[in-house]
mmCIF file of C-alpha atoms in Angstrom:
data_model
loop_
_atom_site.group_PDB
_atom_site.id
_atom_site.type_symbol
_atom_site.label_atom_id
_atom_site.label_comp_id
_atom_site.label_asym_id
_atom_site.label_seq_id
_atom_site.Cartn_x
_atom_site.Cartn_y
_atom_site.Cartn_z
ATOM 1 C CA MET A 1 66.613 43.286 -27.715
ATOM 2 C CA ALA A 2 63.277 42.048 -26.319
ATOM 3 C CA ASN A 3 59.977 43.911 -26.058
ATOM 4 C CA GLN A 4 60.027 45.594 -29.462
ATOM 5 C CA CYS A 5 56.308 45.169 -30.281
ATOM 6 C CA VAL A 6 55.723 48.914 -30.033
ATOM 7 C CA ASP A 7 57.738 51.313 -32.154
ATOM 8 C CA THR A 8 60.763 52.442 -30.135
ATOM 9 C CA ALA A 9 60.455 56.136 -31.054
ATOM 10 C CA THR A 10 56.790 56.140 -30.042
ATOM 11 C CA LEU A 11 57.521 54.608 -26.623
ATOM 12 C CA THR A 12 60.278 57.170 -26.092
ATOM 13 C CA ASP A 13 57.829 59.998 -26.847
ATOM 14 C CA ILE A 14 55.097 58.513 -24.616
ATOM 15 C CA PHE A 15 57.408 58.032 -21.624
ATOM 16 C CA TYR A 16 58.881 61.517 -22.157
ATOM 17 C CA ALA A 17 55.355 62.986 -22.253
ATOM 18 C CA LEU A 18 54.589 61.295 -18.907
ATOM 19 C CA ALA A 19 57.850 62.507 -17.316
ATOM 20 C CA ASP A 20 56.261 65.702 -16.028
ATOM 21 C CA PRO A 21 53.717 66.178 -13.202
ATOM 22 C CA THR A 22 51.666 68.803 -15.108
ATOM 23 C CA ARG A 23 51.381 66.556 -18.148
ATOM 24 C CA ARG A 24 50.398 63.568 -15.967
ATOM 25 C CA ASP A 25 47.729 65.754 -14.315
ATOM 26 C CA ILE A 26 46.400 66.678 -17.771
ATOM 27 C CA VAL A 27 46.220 62.944 -18.609
ATOM 28 C CA SER A 28 44.292 62.340 -15.353
ATOM 29 C CA LEU A 29 41.830 65.144 -16.159
ATOM 30 C CA LEU A 30 41.289 63.921 -19.722
ATOM 31 C CA GLY A 31 40.673 60.391 -18.409
ATOM 32 C CA ARG A 32 37.305 61.740 -17.222
ATOM 33 C CA GLY A 33 36.394 62.957 -20.732
ATOM 34 C CA PRO A 34 37.342 65.467 -23.471
ATOM 35 C CA GLU A 35 37.842 69.063 -22.340
ATOM 36 C CA THR A 36 38.450 72.475 -23.852
ATOM 37 C CA VAL A 37 41.920 74.004 -23.409
ATOM 38 C CA SER A 38 40.589 76.870 -21.283
ATOM 39 C CA VAL A 39 38.780 74.510 -18.843
ATOM 40 C CA LEU A 40 41.836 72.206 -18.748
ATOM 41 C CA ALA A 41 44.220 75.105 -18.054
ATOM 42 C CA ALA A 42 42.102 76.643 -15.255
ATOM 43 C CA PRO A 43 43.404 74.539 -12.295
ATOM 44 C CA PHE A 44 47.064 75.128 -13.221
ATOM 45 C CA ASP A 45 49.009 78.084 -11.858
ATOM 46 C CA MET A 46 50.803 78.590 -15.164
ATOM 47 C CA ALA A 47 50.889 81.068 -18.064
ATOM 48 C CA LEU A 48 48.846 79.834 -21.044
ATOM 49 C CA PRO A 49 51.877 79.620 -23.439
ATOM 50 C CA SER A 50 53.674 77.299 -20.978
ATOM 51 C CA PHE A 51 50.512 75.205 -20.590
ATOM 52 C CA MET A 52 50.150 75.013 -24.396
ATOM 53 C CA LYS A 53 53.733 73.683 -24.619
ATOM 54 C CA HIS A 54 52.759 70.804 -22.313
ATOM 55 C CA LEU A 55 49.702 70.076 -24.473
ATOM 56 C CA SER A 56 51.944 70.144 -27.540
ATOM 57 C CA VAL A 57 54.351 67.548 -26.030
ATOM 58 C CA LEU A 58 51.379 65.335 -25.139
ATOM 59 C CA GLU A 59 49.885 65.683 -28.625
ATOM 60 C CA ARG A 60 53.188 65.024 -30.465
ATOM 61 C CA SER A 61 53.623 61.818 -28.425
ATOM 62 C CA GLY A 62 50.117 60.645 -29.371
ATOM 63 C CA VAL A 63 48.948 60.549 -25.728
ATOM 64 C CA ILE A 64 46.259 63.145 -26.514
ATOM 65 C CA ARG A 65 44.707 64.587 -29.660
ATOM 66 C CA SER A 66 42.945 67.911 -30.149
ATOM 67 C CA ASP A 67 40.480 69.479 -32.518
ATOM 68 C CA LYS A 68 39.679 73.163 -33.078
ATOM 69 C CA VAL A 69 36.120 74.288 -33.870
ATOM 70 C CA GLY A 70 35.935 78.057 -34.355
ATOM 71 C CA ARG A 71 38.090 79.513 -31.594
ATOM 72 C CA VAL A 72 37.642 76.580 -29.196
ATOM 73 C CA ARG A 73 40.224 73.780 -29.054
ATOM 74 C CA THR A 74 39.091 70.551 -27.385
ATOM 75 C CA CYS A 75 41.522 67.859 -26.189
ATOM 76 C CA GLU A 76 40.908 64.179 -25.611
ATOM 77 C CA LEU A 77 42.956 61.241 -24.360
ATOM 78 C CA VAL A 78 44.206 58.529 -26.750
ATOM 79 C CA PRO A 79 44.096 55.512 -24.416
ATOM 80 C CA ALA A 80 45.917 53.230 -26.921
ATOM 81 C CA SER A 81 49.143 55.168 -26.321
ATOM 82 C CA LEU A 82 48.996 54.577 -22.560
ATOM 83 C CA ASN A 83 48.183 50.910 -23.251
ATOM 84 C CA ASP A 84 51.436 50.668 -25.262
ATOM 85 C CA ALA A 85 53.444 51.992 -22.297
ATOM 86 C CA GLU A 86 51.594 49.721 -19.856
ATOM 87 C CA ARG A 87 52.189 46.697 -22.127
ATOM 88 C CA TRP A 88 55.938 47.425 -22.308
ATOM 89 C CA LEU A 89 56.143 47.571 -18.497
ATOM 90 C CA ALA A 90 54.038 44.393 -18.130
ATOM 91 C CA GLU A 91 56.349 42.533 -20.528
ATOM 92 C CA GLU A 92 59.441 43.636 -18.591
ATOM 93 C CA ARG A 93 57.767 42.504 -15.358
ATOM 94 C CA ALA A 94 56.968 39.121 -16.957
ATOM 95 C CA THR A 95 60.652 38.644 -17.915
ATOM 96 C CA TRP A 96 61.762 39.546 -14.402
ATOM 97 C CA GLU A 97 59.116 37.375 -12.717
ATOM 98 C CA ALA A 98 59.988 34.395 -14.941
ATOM 99 C CA ARG A 99 63.617 34.774 -13.841
ATOM 100 C CA THR A 100 62.569 34.967 -10.170
ATOM 101 C CA ASP A 101 60.391 31.853 -10.603
ATOM 102 C CA ARG A 102 63.343 29.992 -12.137
ATOM 103 C CA MET A 103 65.554 31.098 -9.217
ATOM 104 C CA VAL A 104 62.969 29.914 -6.647
ATOM 105 C CA ALA A 105 62.640 26.553 -8.462
ATOM 106 C CA PHE A 106 66.441 26.196 -8.522
ATOM 107 C CA VAL A 107 66.801 26.986 -4.785
ATOM 108 C CA GLU A 108 63.955 24.565 -3.920
ATOM 109 C CA LYS A 109 65.584 21.794 -5.994
ATOM 110 C CA LEU A 110 68.943 22.471 -4.271
ATOM 111 C CA HIS A 111 67.232 22.321 -0.859
ATOM 112 C CA GLN A 112 65.517 19.008 -1.704
ATOM 113 C CA GLU A 113 68.810 17.487 -2.938
ATOM 114 C CA ASN A 114 70.599 18.615 0.254
ATOM 115 C CA THR A 115 67.838 17.167 2.454
ATOM 116 C CA ARG A 116 68.010 13.844 0.526
ATOM 117 C CA ALA A 117 71.841 13.753 0.815
ATOM 118 C CA GLN A 118 71.640 14.448 4.574
ATOM 119 C CA GLY A 119 69.093 11.601 4.953
ATOM 120 C CA LYS A 120 71.431 9.176 3.168
ATOM 121 C CA ARG A 121 74.384 10.234 5.376
ATOM 122 C CA LYS A 122 72.293 9.723 8.541
ATOM 123 C CA ARG A 123 71.171 6.237 7.402
ATOM 124 C CA ARG A 124 74.843 5.274 6.775
ATOM 125 C CA GLN A 125 75.927 6.423 10.274
ATOM 126 C CA MET B 1 44.494 65.527 -8.724
ATOM 127 C CA ALA B 2 43.920 61.762 -8.737
ATOM 128 C CA ASN B 3 46.507 59.001 -8.776
ATOM 129 C CA GLN B 4 48.925 60.478 -6.236
ATOM 130 C CA CYS B 5 49.819 57.229 -4.413
ATOM 131 C CA VAL B 6 53.377 57.341 -5.731
ATOM 132 C CA ASP B 7 55.561 60.352 -5.062
ATOM 133 C CA THR B 8 55.245 62.716 -8.042
ATOM 134 C CA ALA B 9 58.980 63.470 -8.318
ATOM 135 C CA THR B 10 59.782 59.741 -8.318
ATOM 136 C CA LEU B 11 57.300 59.015 -11.113
ATOM 137 C CA THR B 12 58.755 61.888 -13.138
ATOM 138 C CA ASP B 13 62.261 60.409 -12.745
ATOM 139 C CA ILE B 14 61.081 56.879 -13.605
ATOM 140 C CA PHE B 15 59.226 57.948 -16.763
ATOM 141 C CA TYR B 16 62.167 60.156 -17.786
ATOM 142 C CA ALA B 17 64.550 57.213 -17.277
ATOM 143 C CA LEU B 18 62.370 55.089 -19.581
ATOM 144 C CA ALA B 19 62.154 57.830 -22.240
ATOM 145 C CA ASP B 20 65.241 56.567 -24.060
ATOM 146 C CA PRO B 21 65.690 53.388 -26.159
ATOM 147 C CA THR B 22 69.177 52.624 -24.765
ATOM 148 C CA ARG B 23 67.949 52.901 -21.188
ATOM 149 C CA ARG B 24 64.920 50.698 -21.962
ATOM 150 C CA ASP B 25 67.274 48.107 -23.510
ATOM 151 C CA ILE B 26 69.392 48.191 -20.324
ATOM 152 C CA VAL B 27 66.196 47.567 -18.293
ATOM 153 C CA SER B 28 65.346 44.608 -20.585
ATOM 154 C CA LEU B 29 68.845 43.132 -20.149
ATOM 155 C CA LEU B 30 68.793 43.548 -16.359
ATOM 156 C CA GLY B 31 65.368 41.855 -16.244
ATOM 157 C CA ARG B 32 67.272 38.625 -16.926
ATOM 158 C CA GLY B 33 69.533 39.163 -13.899
ATOM 159 C CA PRO B 34 72.276 41.417 -12.465
ATOM 160 C CA GLU B 35 75.161 42.218 -14.801
ATOM 161 C CA THR B 36 78.542 43.948 -14.681
ATOM 162 C CA VAL B 37 78.875 47.305 -16.459
ATOM 163 C CA SER B 38 81.359 45.937 -18.999
ATOM 164 C CA VAL B 39 79.071 43.026 -19.996
ATOM 165 C CA LEU B 40 76.047 45.372 -20.093
ATOM 166 C CA ALA B 41 77.873 47.920 -22.269
ATOM 167 C CA ALA B 42 79.206 45.348 -24.795
ATOM 168 C CA PRO B 43 76.131 45.170 -27.129
ATOM 169 C CA PHE B 44 75.861 48.977 -27.394
ATOM 170 C CA ASP B 45 77.705 50.909 -30.098
ATOM 171 C CA MET B 46 78.484 53.753 -27.702
ATOM 172 C CA ALA B 47 81.483 55.263 -25.890
ATOM 173 C CA LEU B 48 81.681 54.109 -22.264
ATOM 174 C CA PRO B 49 81.225 57.629 -20.766
ATOM 175 C CA SER B 50 77.946 58.047 -22.706
ATOM 176 C CA PHE B 51 76.822 54.596 -21.574
ATOM 177 C CA MET B 52 77.701 55.450 -17.952
ATOM 178 C CA LYS B 53 75.510 58.576 -18.212
ATOM 179 C CA HIS B 54 72.539 56.362 -19.135
ATOM 180 C CA LEU B 55 73.283 54.096 -16.159
ATOM 181 C CA SER B 56 73.483 57.179 -13.956
ATOM 182 C CA VAL B 57 70.010 58.407 -15.081
ATOM 183 C CA LEU B 58 68.576 54.934 -14.414
ATOM 184 C CA GLU B 59 70.211 54.764 -10.974
ATOM 185 C CA ARG B 60 69.132 58.279 -9.924
ATOM 186 C CA SER B 61 65.522 57.399 -10.838
ATOM 187 C CA GLY B 62 65.670 54.233 -8.712
ATOM 188 C CA VAL B 63 64.992 51.953 -11.711
ATOM 189 C CA ILE B 64 68.365 50.222 -11.170
ATOM 190 C CA ARG B 65 70.941 50.092 -8.385
ATOM 191 C CA SER B 66 74.630 49.253 -8.576
ATOM 192 C CA ASP B 67 77.380 48.045 -6.309
ATOM 193 C CA LYS B 68 81.160 48.206 -6.797
ATOM 194 C CA VAL B 69 83.401 45.399 -5.548
ATOM 195 C CA GLY B 70 87.052 46.114 -6.275
ATOM 196 C CA ARG B 71 87.083 47.519 -9.817
ATOM 197 C CA VAL B 72 83.916 45.740 -10.935
ATOM 198 C CA ARG B 73 80.557 47.532 -10.815
ATOM 199 C CA THR B 74 77.471 45.312 -11.000
ATOM 200 C CA CYS B 75 73.987 46.639 -11.815
ATOM 201 C CA GLU B 76 70.611 45.166 -10.986
ATOM 202 C CA LEU B 77 66.988 46.080 -11.678
ATOM 203 C CA VAL B 78 64.740 47.507 -8.936
ATOM 204 C CA PRO B 79 61.379 46.044 -10.039
ATOM 205 C CA ALA B 80 59.389 48.098 -7.472
ATOM 206 C CA SER B 81 60.102 51.272 -9.467
ATOM 207 C CA LEU B 82 58.669 49.792 -12.669
ATOM 208 C CA ASN B 83 55.676 48.553 -10.650
ATOM 209 C CA ASP B 84 55.032 52.173 -9.556
ATOM 210 C CA ALA B 85 54.938 53.316 -13.182
ATOM 211 C CA GLU B 86 52.755 50.372 -14.197
ATOM 212 C CA ARG B 87 50.350 51.067 -11.305
ATOM 213 C CA TRP B 88 50.006 54.737 -12.322
ATOM 214 C CA LEU B 89 49.133 53.718 -15.892
ATOM 215 C CA ALA B 90 46.692 51.032 -14.654
ATOM 216 C CA GLU B 91 44.912 53.584 -12.446
ATOM 217 C CA GLU B 92 44.583 56.022 -15.345
ATOM 218 C CA ARG B 93 43.195 53.203 -17.497
ATOM 219 C CA ALA B 94 40.685 52.316 -14.743
ATOM 220 C CA THR B 95 39.435 55.939 -14.661
ATOM 221 C CA TRP B 96 39.083 56.001 -18.426
ATOM 222 C CA GLU B 97 37.399 52.579 -18.589
ATOM 223 C CA ALA B 98 34.940 53.537 -15.825
ATOM 224 C CA ARG B 99 33.991 56.602 -17.867
ATOM 225 C CA THR B 100 33.562 54.479 -21.018
ATOM 226 C CA ASP B 101 31.401 51.987 -19.068
ATOM 227 C CA ARG B 102 29.199 54.858 -17.822
ATOM 228 C CA MET B 103 28.876 56.164 -21.389
ATOM 229 C CA VAL B 104 27.881 52.700 -22.704
ATOM 230 C CA ALA B 105 25.312 52.329 -19.872
ATOM 231 C CA PHE B 106 23.911 55.806 -20.669
ATOM 232 C CA VAL B 107 23.598 55.052 -24.420
ATOM 233 C CA GLU B 108 21.961 51.661 -23.689
ATOM 234 C CA LYS B 109 19.448 53.308 -21.323
ATOM 235 C CA LEU B 110 18.678 55.968 -23.957
ATOM 236 C CA HIS B 111 18.169 53.258 -26.589
ATOM 237 C CA GLN B 112 15.786 51.282 -24.302
ATOM 238 C CA GLU B 113 13.772 54.432 -23.528
ATOM 239 C CA ASN B 114 13.511 55.266 -27.245
ATOM 240 C CA THR B 115 12.411 51.706 -28.077
ATOM 241 C CA ARG B 116 9.755 51.836 -25.308
ATOM 242 C CA ALA B 117 8.506 55.254 -26.500
ATOM 243 C CA GLN B 118 8.272 53.998 -30.110
ATOM 244 C CA GLY B 119 6.296 50.948 -28.871
ATOM 245 C CA LYS B 120 3.802 53.215 -27.062
ATOM 246 C CA ARG B 121 3.416 55.429 -30.155
ATOM 247 C CA LYS B 122 2.747 52.376 -32.356
ATOM 248 C CA ARG B 123 0.101 51.020 -29.911
ATOM 249 C CA ARG B 124 -1.666 54.415 -29.949
ATOM 250 C CA GLN B 125 -1.804 54.523 -33.811
#
């Protein structure tokens, strides 16, 4: 099938990671810069173990990475992973738009041929 | 949080629908035009009930729609749903790129100030 430039398993993990509002909010927050887990978790009305599970899904998918120094874990976004997802969607859109363009061209050609045929009929009458 | 132009539940459903290689392949096939379920299912080494479950996830998310005439069900892509997902990713990228641009500008300013300060020190010596 088309659009196989990115590893299929990776895309599956990325889209799964984004299929949750909390995880998308974490992505939005990390888009502004790296952040410690405790600062990241603060705005969420959620127990820390549940929040850590969301971070774990994001990290396994490659959407974020984290590093622990002493007792402080800091997370940061991996923009390349989101680019992969965006590229897949853009390629699907391109396929669909190319099809639509071909359909428009076909309908226009049909319309021109009909108009020409009507003109010929009128001249004969 | 930022990037709330699309309904959160809808985005969750769309990303979940795309978090599966079979469902992404169905999206790729439907990008070329509407197709009946039997034609769509043919390339997949999968029992029909399992395939129908994938179609059901895609339809519930709004990524595809289907219509039954007699005994034949035809599916088609709903490109607006993929556009929503693409827009969300593009907005996240814009946030991240704006931050990177600010960081580059900050580092450049710091470098210019250092160069100027070094120049002054050299003139004094």
